[in-house]
Coordinates of C-alpha atoms in Angstrom, one line a residue:
M1 CA 0.0 0.0 0.0
V2 CA 1.2 3.5 -0.8
G3 CA 2.3 5.4 2.2
I4 CA 1.0 9.0 2.7
I5 CA 2.8 11.9 4.5
L6 CA 0.6 14.8 5.4
A7 CA 2.9 17.9 6.0
S8 CA 1.9 21.4 7.1
H9 CA 2.8 24.6 8.9
G10 CA 1.4 24.1 12.4
E11 CA -1.1 21.4 13.3
F12 CA -3.2 21.6 10.1
A13 CA -1.9 18.1 9.1
Q14 CA -3.0 16.5 12.3
G15 CA -6.4 18.2 12.0
I16 CA -7.1 17.0 8.5
L17 CA -5.9 13.5 9.4
Q18 CA -8.5 13.4 12.1
S19 CA -11.2 14.7 9.7
G20 CA -10.3 12.1 7.1
S21 CA -10.5 9.4 9.7
M22 CA -14.1 10.5 10.6
I23 CA -15.2 10.1 7.1
F24 CA -13.1 7.2 5.7
G25 CA -12.1 5.4 8.9
E26 CA -8.7 4.9 10.5
Q27 CA -5.9 4.4 8.0
E28 CA -2.6 2.5 8.1
N29 CA 0.6 3.9 6.6
V30 CA -0.4 7.5 7.0
K31 CA 1.5 10.0 9.1
A32 CA 0.9 13.7 9.9
I33 CA 4.0 15.9 10.1
A34 CA 3.8 19.4 11.6
L35 CA 6.4 22.2 11.4
M36 CA 6.0 24.1 14.7
P37 CA 7.2 27.6 15.4
S38 CA 10.2 26.4 17.5
Q39 CA 11.4 23.9 14.8
G40 CA 13.5 24.3 11.7
P41 CA 13.7 22.6 8.3
D42 CA 16.1 19.9 9.6
D43 CA 13.7 19.0 12.3
L44 CA 10.9 18.6 9.8
K45 CA 13.0 16.5 7.5
A46 CA 14.0 14.2 10.4
K47 CA 10.3 13.6 11.2
M48 CA 9.5 12.8 7.6
K49 CA 12.3 10.3 7.5
E50 CA 11.1 8.6 10.7
A51 CA 7.6 8.5 9.4
I52 CA 8.6 6.9 6.1
A53 CA 10.7 4.3 7.9
S54 CA 7.5 3.2 9.7
F55 CA 5.7 2.4 6.4
D56 CA 5.2 -1.1 5.2
N57 CA 6.2 -0.1 1.7
Q58 CA 8.9 2.6 1.6
D59 CA 9.2 2.4 -2.2
E60 CA 5.9 4.1 -2.8
V61 CA 5.4 7.4 -0.9
L62 CA 3.0 10.2 -1.6
F63 CA 3.5 13.6 0.1
L64 CA 0.4 15.8 0.5
V65 CA 1.6 19.2 1.7
D66 CA -0.1 22.5 2.4
L67 CA 1.8 25.1 0.3
W68 CA 3.9 24.8 -2.8
G69 CA 7.3 26.3 -2.0
G70 CA 6.8 26.3 1.8
T71 CA 9.1 24.5 4.2
P72 CA 7.1 21.3 4.3
F73 CA 7.2 21.2 0.5
N74 CA 10.8 22.0 0.3
Q75 CA 11.8 19.3 2.8
A76 CA 9.6 16.7 1.1
N77 CA 11.1 17.8 -2.2
A78 CA 14.7 17.3 -0.9
L79 CA 13.8 13.7 0.0
F80 CA 11.8 13.2 -3.3
E81 CA 14.8 14.0 -5.5
E82 CA 16.4 10.6 -4.8
H83 CA 13.1 8.8 -5.4
K84 CA 11.4 10.7 -8.1
D85 CA 10.8 7.6 -10.2
K86 CA 8.4 6.3 -7.5
W87 CA 7.5 9.0 -5.0
A88 CA 5.2 12.0 -5.7
I89 CA 4.3 15.4 -4.1
V90 CA 0.9 17.2 -4.3
A91 CA 0.5 20.7 -2.8
G92 CA -2.7 22.4 -1.8
L93 CA -3.8 19.8 0.7
N94 CA -7.6 19.8 1.3
L95 CA -10.1 17.2 2.6
P96 CA -11.5 16.1 -0.8
M97 CA -7.9 15.4 -1.9
L98 CA -7.2 13.3 1.2
I99 CA -10.4 11.3 0.9
E100 CA -9.8 10.6 -2.8
A101 CA -6.2 9.5 -2.0
Y102 CA -7.6 7.0 0.7
G103 CA -10.0 5.6 -1.8
A104 CA -7.5 5.4 -4.6
R105 CA -5.0 3.4 -2.4
L106 CA -7.5 0.5 -2.4
S107 CA -7.0 -0.1 -6.1
M108 CA -3.9 1.8 -7.1
E109 CA -0.4 0.7 -6.1
S110 CA 1.6 3.6 -7.4
A111 CA 2.2 7.0 -5.8
H112 CA 2.4 8.6 -9.3
E113 CA -0.9 7.1 -10.3
I114 CA -2.7 8.3 -7.1
A115 CA -1.1 11.8 -7.3
S116 CA -2.5 12.2 -10.9
F117 CA -5.9 10.8 -9.9
I118 CA -6.6 13.0 -6.9
L119 CA -5.9 16.4 -8.7
T120 CA -9.4 16.7 -10.2
S121 CA -11.2 16.1 -6.9
A122 CA -8.9 18.5 -5.0
K123 CA -9.8 21.2 -7.5
E124 CA -13.5 20.5 -7.8
G125 CA -13.7 20.5 -4.0
I126 CA -13.2 24.3 -4.0
K127 CA -16.7 25.8 -4.3
V128 CA -18.3 29.1 -3.3
K129 CA -21.7 30.4 -2.2
P130 CA -23.5 32.3 -3.5
E131 CA -22.9 30.3 -6.7
A132 CA -23.0 33.5 -8.7
L133 CA -19.4 34.1 -7.6
E134 CA -18.2 31.1 -9.5
P135 CA -16.5 31.8 -12.8
V136 CA -18.7 30.9 -15.8
T137 CA -17.4 27.7 -17.3
A138 CA -18.9 25.2 -19.7
K139 CA -20.5 22.2 -18.0
P140 CA -18.8 18.9 -18.7
A141 CA -20.8 16.6 -20.9
S142 CA -20.7 13.9 -18.3
V143 CA -22.6 16.1 -15.7
Q144 CA -26.3 15.1 -15.8
Q145 CA -29.0 17.7 -15.7
S146 CA -31.5 17.3 -12.9
N147 CA -35.0 16.3 -13.9
A148 CA -36.5 16.9 -10.4
G149 CA -40.2 17.6 -10.5
A150 CA -41.1 15.3 -13.4
P151 CA -43.7 12.6 -12.9
G152 CA -42.5 9.2 -11.9
K153 CA -40.6 7.4 -9.1
F154 CA -36.9 7.0 -8.3
E155 CA -34.9 4.5 -10.3
Y156 CA -32.5 2.8 -7.8
V157 CA -29.2 2.3 -9.6
L158 CA -27.5 1.0 -6.4
A159 CA -28.4 0.2 -2.8
R160 CA -25.3 -0.3 -0.8
I161 CA -24.5 -1.2 2.8
D162 CA -21.3 0.5 3.9
S163 CA -20.5 1.6 7.4
R164 CA -18.3 4.4 6.0
L165 CA -21.2 5.7 3.8
L166 CA -20.1 8.3 1.2
H167 CA -16.3 7.9 0.9
G168 CA -13.7 7.6 -1.9
Q169 CA -14.8 4.3 -3.3
V170 CA -18.4 5.4 -3.6
A171 CA -17.7 9.0 -4.7
T172 CA -15.4 7.8 -7.5
A173 CA -15.7 4.1 -8.6
W174 CA -19.4 3.4 -7.9
T175 CA -20.6 6.8 -9.0
K176 CA -18.8 6.5 -12.3
A177 CA -20.1 2.9 -12.8
M178 CA -23.8 3.6 -11.8
N179 CA -24.1 7.3 -13.0
P180 CA -26.6 8.4 -10.3
T181 CA -28.2 11.9 -10.2
R182 CA -28.6 11.7 -6.4
I183 CA -26.8 10.0 -3.6
I184 CA -29.1 9.4 -0.6
V185 CA -27.7 8.4 2.8
V186 CA -30.6 6.6 4.6
S187 CA -29.9 6.7 8.3
D188 CA -31.7 7.9 11.4
D189 CA -28.4 8.4 13.3
V190 CA -26.6 10.3 10.6
S191 CA -29.6 12.6 9.9
R192 CA -29.4 13.7 13.6
D193 CA -25.7 14.3 13.4
K194 CA -25.2 17.8 11.9
L195 CA -21.4 17.4 11.5
R196 CA -21.6 14.1 9.7
K197 CA -24.5 15.2 7.6
N198 CA -22.7 18.3 6.4
L199 CA -19.5 16.4 5.6
I200 CA -21.4 13.9 3.6
T201 CA -23.4 16.4 1.6
Q202 CA -20.2 18.3 0.8
A203 CA -18.4 15.1 -0.3
A204 CA -20.7 14.5 -3.2
P205 CA -18.9 14.3 -6.6
P206 CA -19.5 17.0 -9.2
G207 CA -22.9 16.8 -10.9
V208 CA -24.5 14.6 -8.2
K209 CA -26.6 15.9 -5.3
A210 CA -26.2 14.2 -1.9
H211 CA -28.8 14.0 0.8
V212 CA -29.1 12.5 4.3
I213 CA -32.5 11.5 5.4
P214 CA -34.1 9.2 8.1
V215 CA -35.5 5.8 7.0
D216 CA -39.1 6.8 7.4
H217 CA -38.5 9.8 5.1
M218 CA -37.0 7.5 2.5
I219 CA -40.1 5.3 2.7
K220 CA -42.3 8.3 2.0
L221 CA -40.2 9.4 -0.9
A222 CA -40.2 5.9 -2.4
K223 CA -44.0 6.1 -2.7
D224 CA -44.0 9.5 -4.4
D225 CA -44.7 9.0 -8.1
Q226 CA -45.1 12.7 -9.0
H227 CA -41.7 14.3 -8.5
F228 CA -38.8 12.0 -9.1
G229 CA -39.2 10.9 -12.7
G230 CA -35.8 10.6 -14.4
Q231 CA -33.9 10.6 -11.0
R232 CA -31.3 7.8 -10.6
A233 CA -30.8 7.3 -6.9
M234 CA -27.9 5.6 -5.2
L235 CA -29.0 4.6 -1.6
L236 CA -26.3 4.2 1.1
F237 CA -27.1 2.4 4.4
E238 CA -24.9 2.0 7.4
N239 CA -26.3 -1.4 8.4
P240 CA -28.7 -4.2 7.2
Q241 CA -31.3 -3.3 9.8
D242 CA -32.0 0.0 8.1
V243 CA -32.2 -1.8 4.7
L244 CA -34.8 -4.2 6.2
R245 CA -36.9 -1.3 7.6
A246 CA -36.8 0.4 4.2
V247 CA -37.8 -2.7 2.3
E248 CA -40.6 -3.6 4.7
G249 CA -41.8 0.0 4.4
G250 CA -42.1 -0.2 0.6
V251 CA -38.7 0.8 -0.9
A252 CA -38.6 -1.4 -3.9
L253 CA -35.1 -2.8 -3.9
K254 CA -34.1 -6.0 -5.7
T255 CA -30.3 -6.2 -5.0
I256 CA -28.2 -5.0 -2.1
N257 CA -24.5 -4.3 -2.6
V258 CA -22.7 -5.3 0.6
G259 CA -19.5 -3.3 0.6
S260 CA -18.2 -2.7 4.2
M261 CA -19.4 -3.5 7.7
A262 CA -17.1 -2.3 10.4
H263 CA -15.9 -4.5 13.2
S264 CA -17.0 -3.8 16.8
I265 CA -17.2 -5.6 20.1
G266 CA -19.4 -8.7 19.9
K267 CA -18.9 -9.1 16.1
V268 CA -17.0 -11.7 14.2
Q269 CA -15.2 -11.0 10.9
P270 CA -15.4 -13.8 8.4
S271 CA -14.5 -11.4 5.6
K272 CA -11.7 -8.8 5.4
V273 CA -14.3 -6.0 5.2
L274 CA -17.4 -7.5 6.7
A275 CA -18.2 -8.1 10.4
F276 CA -21.4 -9.6 11.8
N277 CA -23.2 -10.1 15.1
Q278 CA -26.2 -12.4 15.4
Q279 CA -28.6 -9.6 14.7
D280 CA -26.8 -8.9 11.4
I281 CA -27.0 -12.5 10.3
D282 CA -30.7 -12.7 11.2
T283 CA -31.4 -9.5 9.3
F284 CA -29.6 -10.7 6.1
N285 CA -31.6 -14.0 6.3
K286 CA -34.8 -11.9 6.5
L287 CA -33.8 -9.9 3.5
K288 CA -33.1 -13.1 1.6
K289 CA -36.5 -14.4 2.5
A290 CA -38.0 -11.1 1.2
G291 CA -36.5 -11.9 -2.2
L292 CA -33.4 -9.7 -2.2
N293 CA -30.1 -10.6 -3.9
F294 CA -26.7 -9.8 -2.5
D295 CA -23.9 -8.3 -4.5
V296 CA -20.8 -8.6 -2.2
R297 CA -18.2 -6.2 -3.7
K298 CA -16.1 -3.2 -2.4
V299 CA -15.7 -1.7 -5.9
P300 CA -17.2 -2.5 -9.3
N301 CA -14.2 -4.3 -10.6
D302 CA -14.0 -6.8 -7.7
S303 CA -15.2 -10.3 -8.2
K304 CA -18.5 -11.0 -6.3
G305 CA -18.4 -12.8 -3.0
N306 CA -20.8 -15.6 -2.0
M307 CA -23.0 -14.2 0.7
D308 CA -24.4 -17.6 1.8
E309 CA -20.8 -18.8 2.5
I310 CA -19.9 -15.6 4.3
L311 CA -23.0 -15.8 6.6
K312 CA -22.4 -19.5 7.3
K313 CA -18.8 -18.8 8.3
A314 CA -20.0 -15.9 10.5
Q315 CA -22.5 -18.1 12.2
D316 CA -19.9 -20.8 12.8
E317 CA -17.5 -18.3 14.3
L318 CA -20.2 -16.8 16.6
A319 CA -21.0 -20.4 17.8
K320 CA -17.3 -20.8 18.7
V321 CA -17.3 -17.6 20.7
K322 CA -20.3 -18.7 22.7

């Protein structure tokens, strides 16, 4: 996995590392390096060397720094000169850039490839309100025009269980594969959390609107056949219990993409990215009885996992724990 160094003047690097963890989860092989007022360039370089030495793969390193030409950039650049065939530096560190880098690391093994990939999201993450202050530019052909208000119901292009909700894999790989016009996070808990709600709505990729709503509200919207014609909805759920509530309430889903379920106390982990307790297993069995299919994949290019085998393994592991 590509190692990432976040470097800044002051504690900005630590702060954005924490923000990234809130959205994408804790990350391995990522270090935040701060240049404090009492420190000099050599101190910063020493901390960078120490951080790189802790990485699993020291051949592929990506520096995300705050300012081009600043001391963090200059010290990273001094180290980079001996590794320019593999390492990369990107300046102008912001949260969309970091989230995109985290997502890219799951499928890209080169610092050069990731550096090139994250530039667009970093730039598109800079927006302004009122929108009239934005410079007038031609809209990309790929950006879909909203058809909100037309007669008809939502078309569900993807319904996904992912404890991280809207993150790099969803905002890039799945959005490009499914081409939604709206991303809807369906969660009672998140809809009550103003910080998480704001972060999610701001993380939407260009041309796609993001919303966070409670399960009961989603059930109401699913029954509305007057305002959502032409709208391609991607639904994101934190857990299978919310999916079951939605389906039982009338949200007409046929397939559930199972992408990530975080481990916690009382859960077993039969798959690298999926953890279950007994309630989770029972809920998936109820969804299966309701006629839903399961598409077990982190990203579109992954091969599909066998949900029956995963659930059986989880059940066996829970039995051993008891």
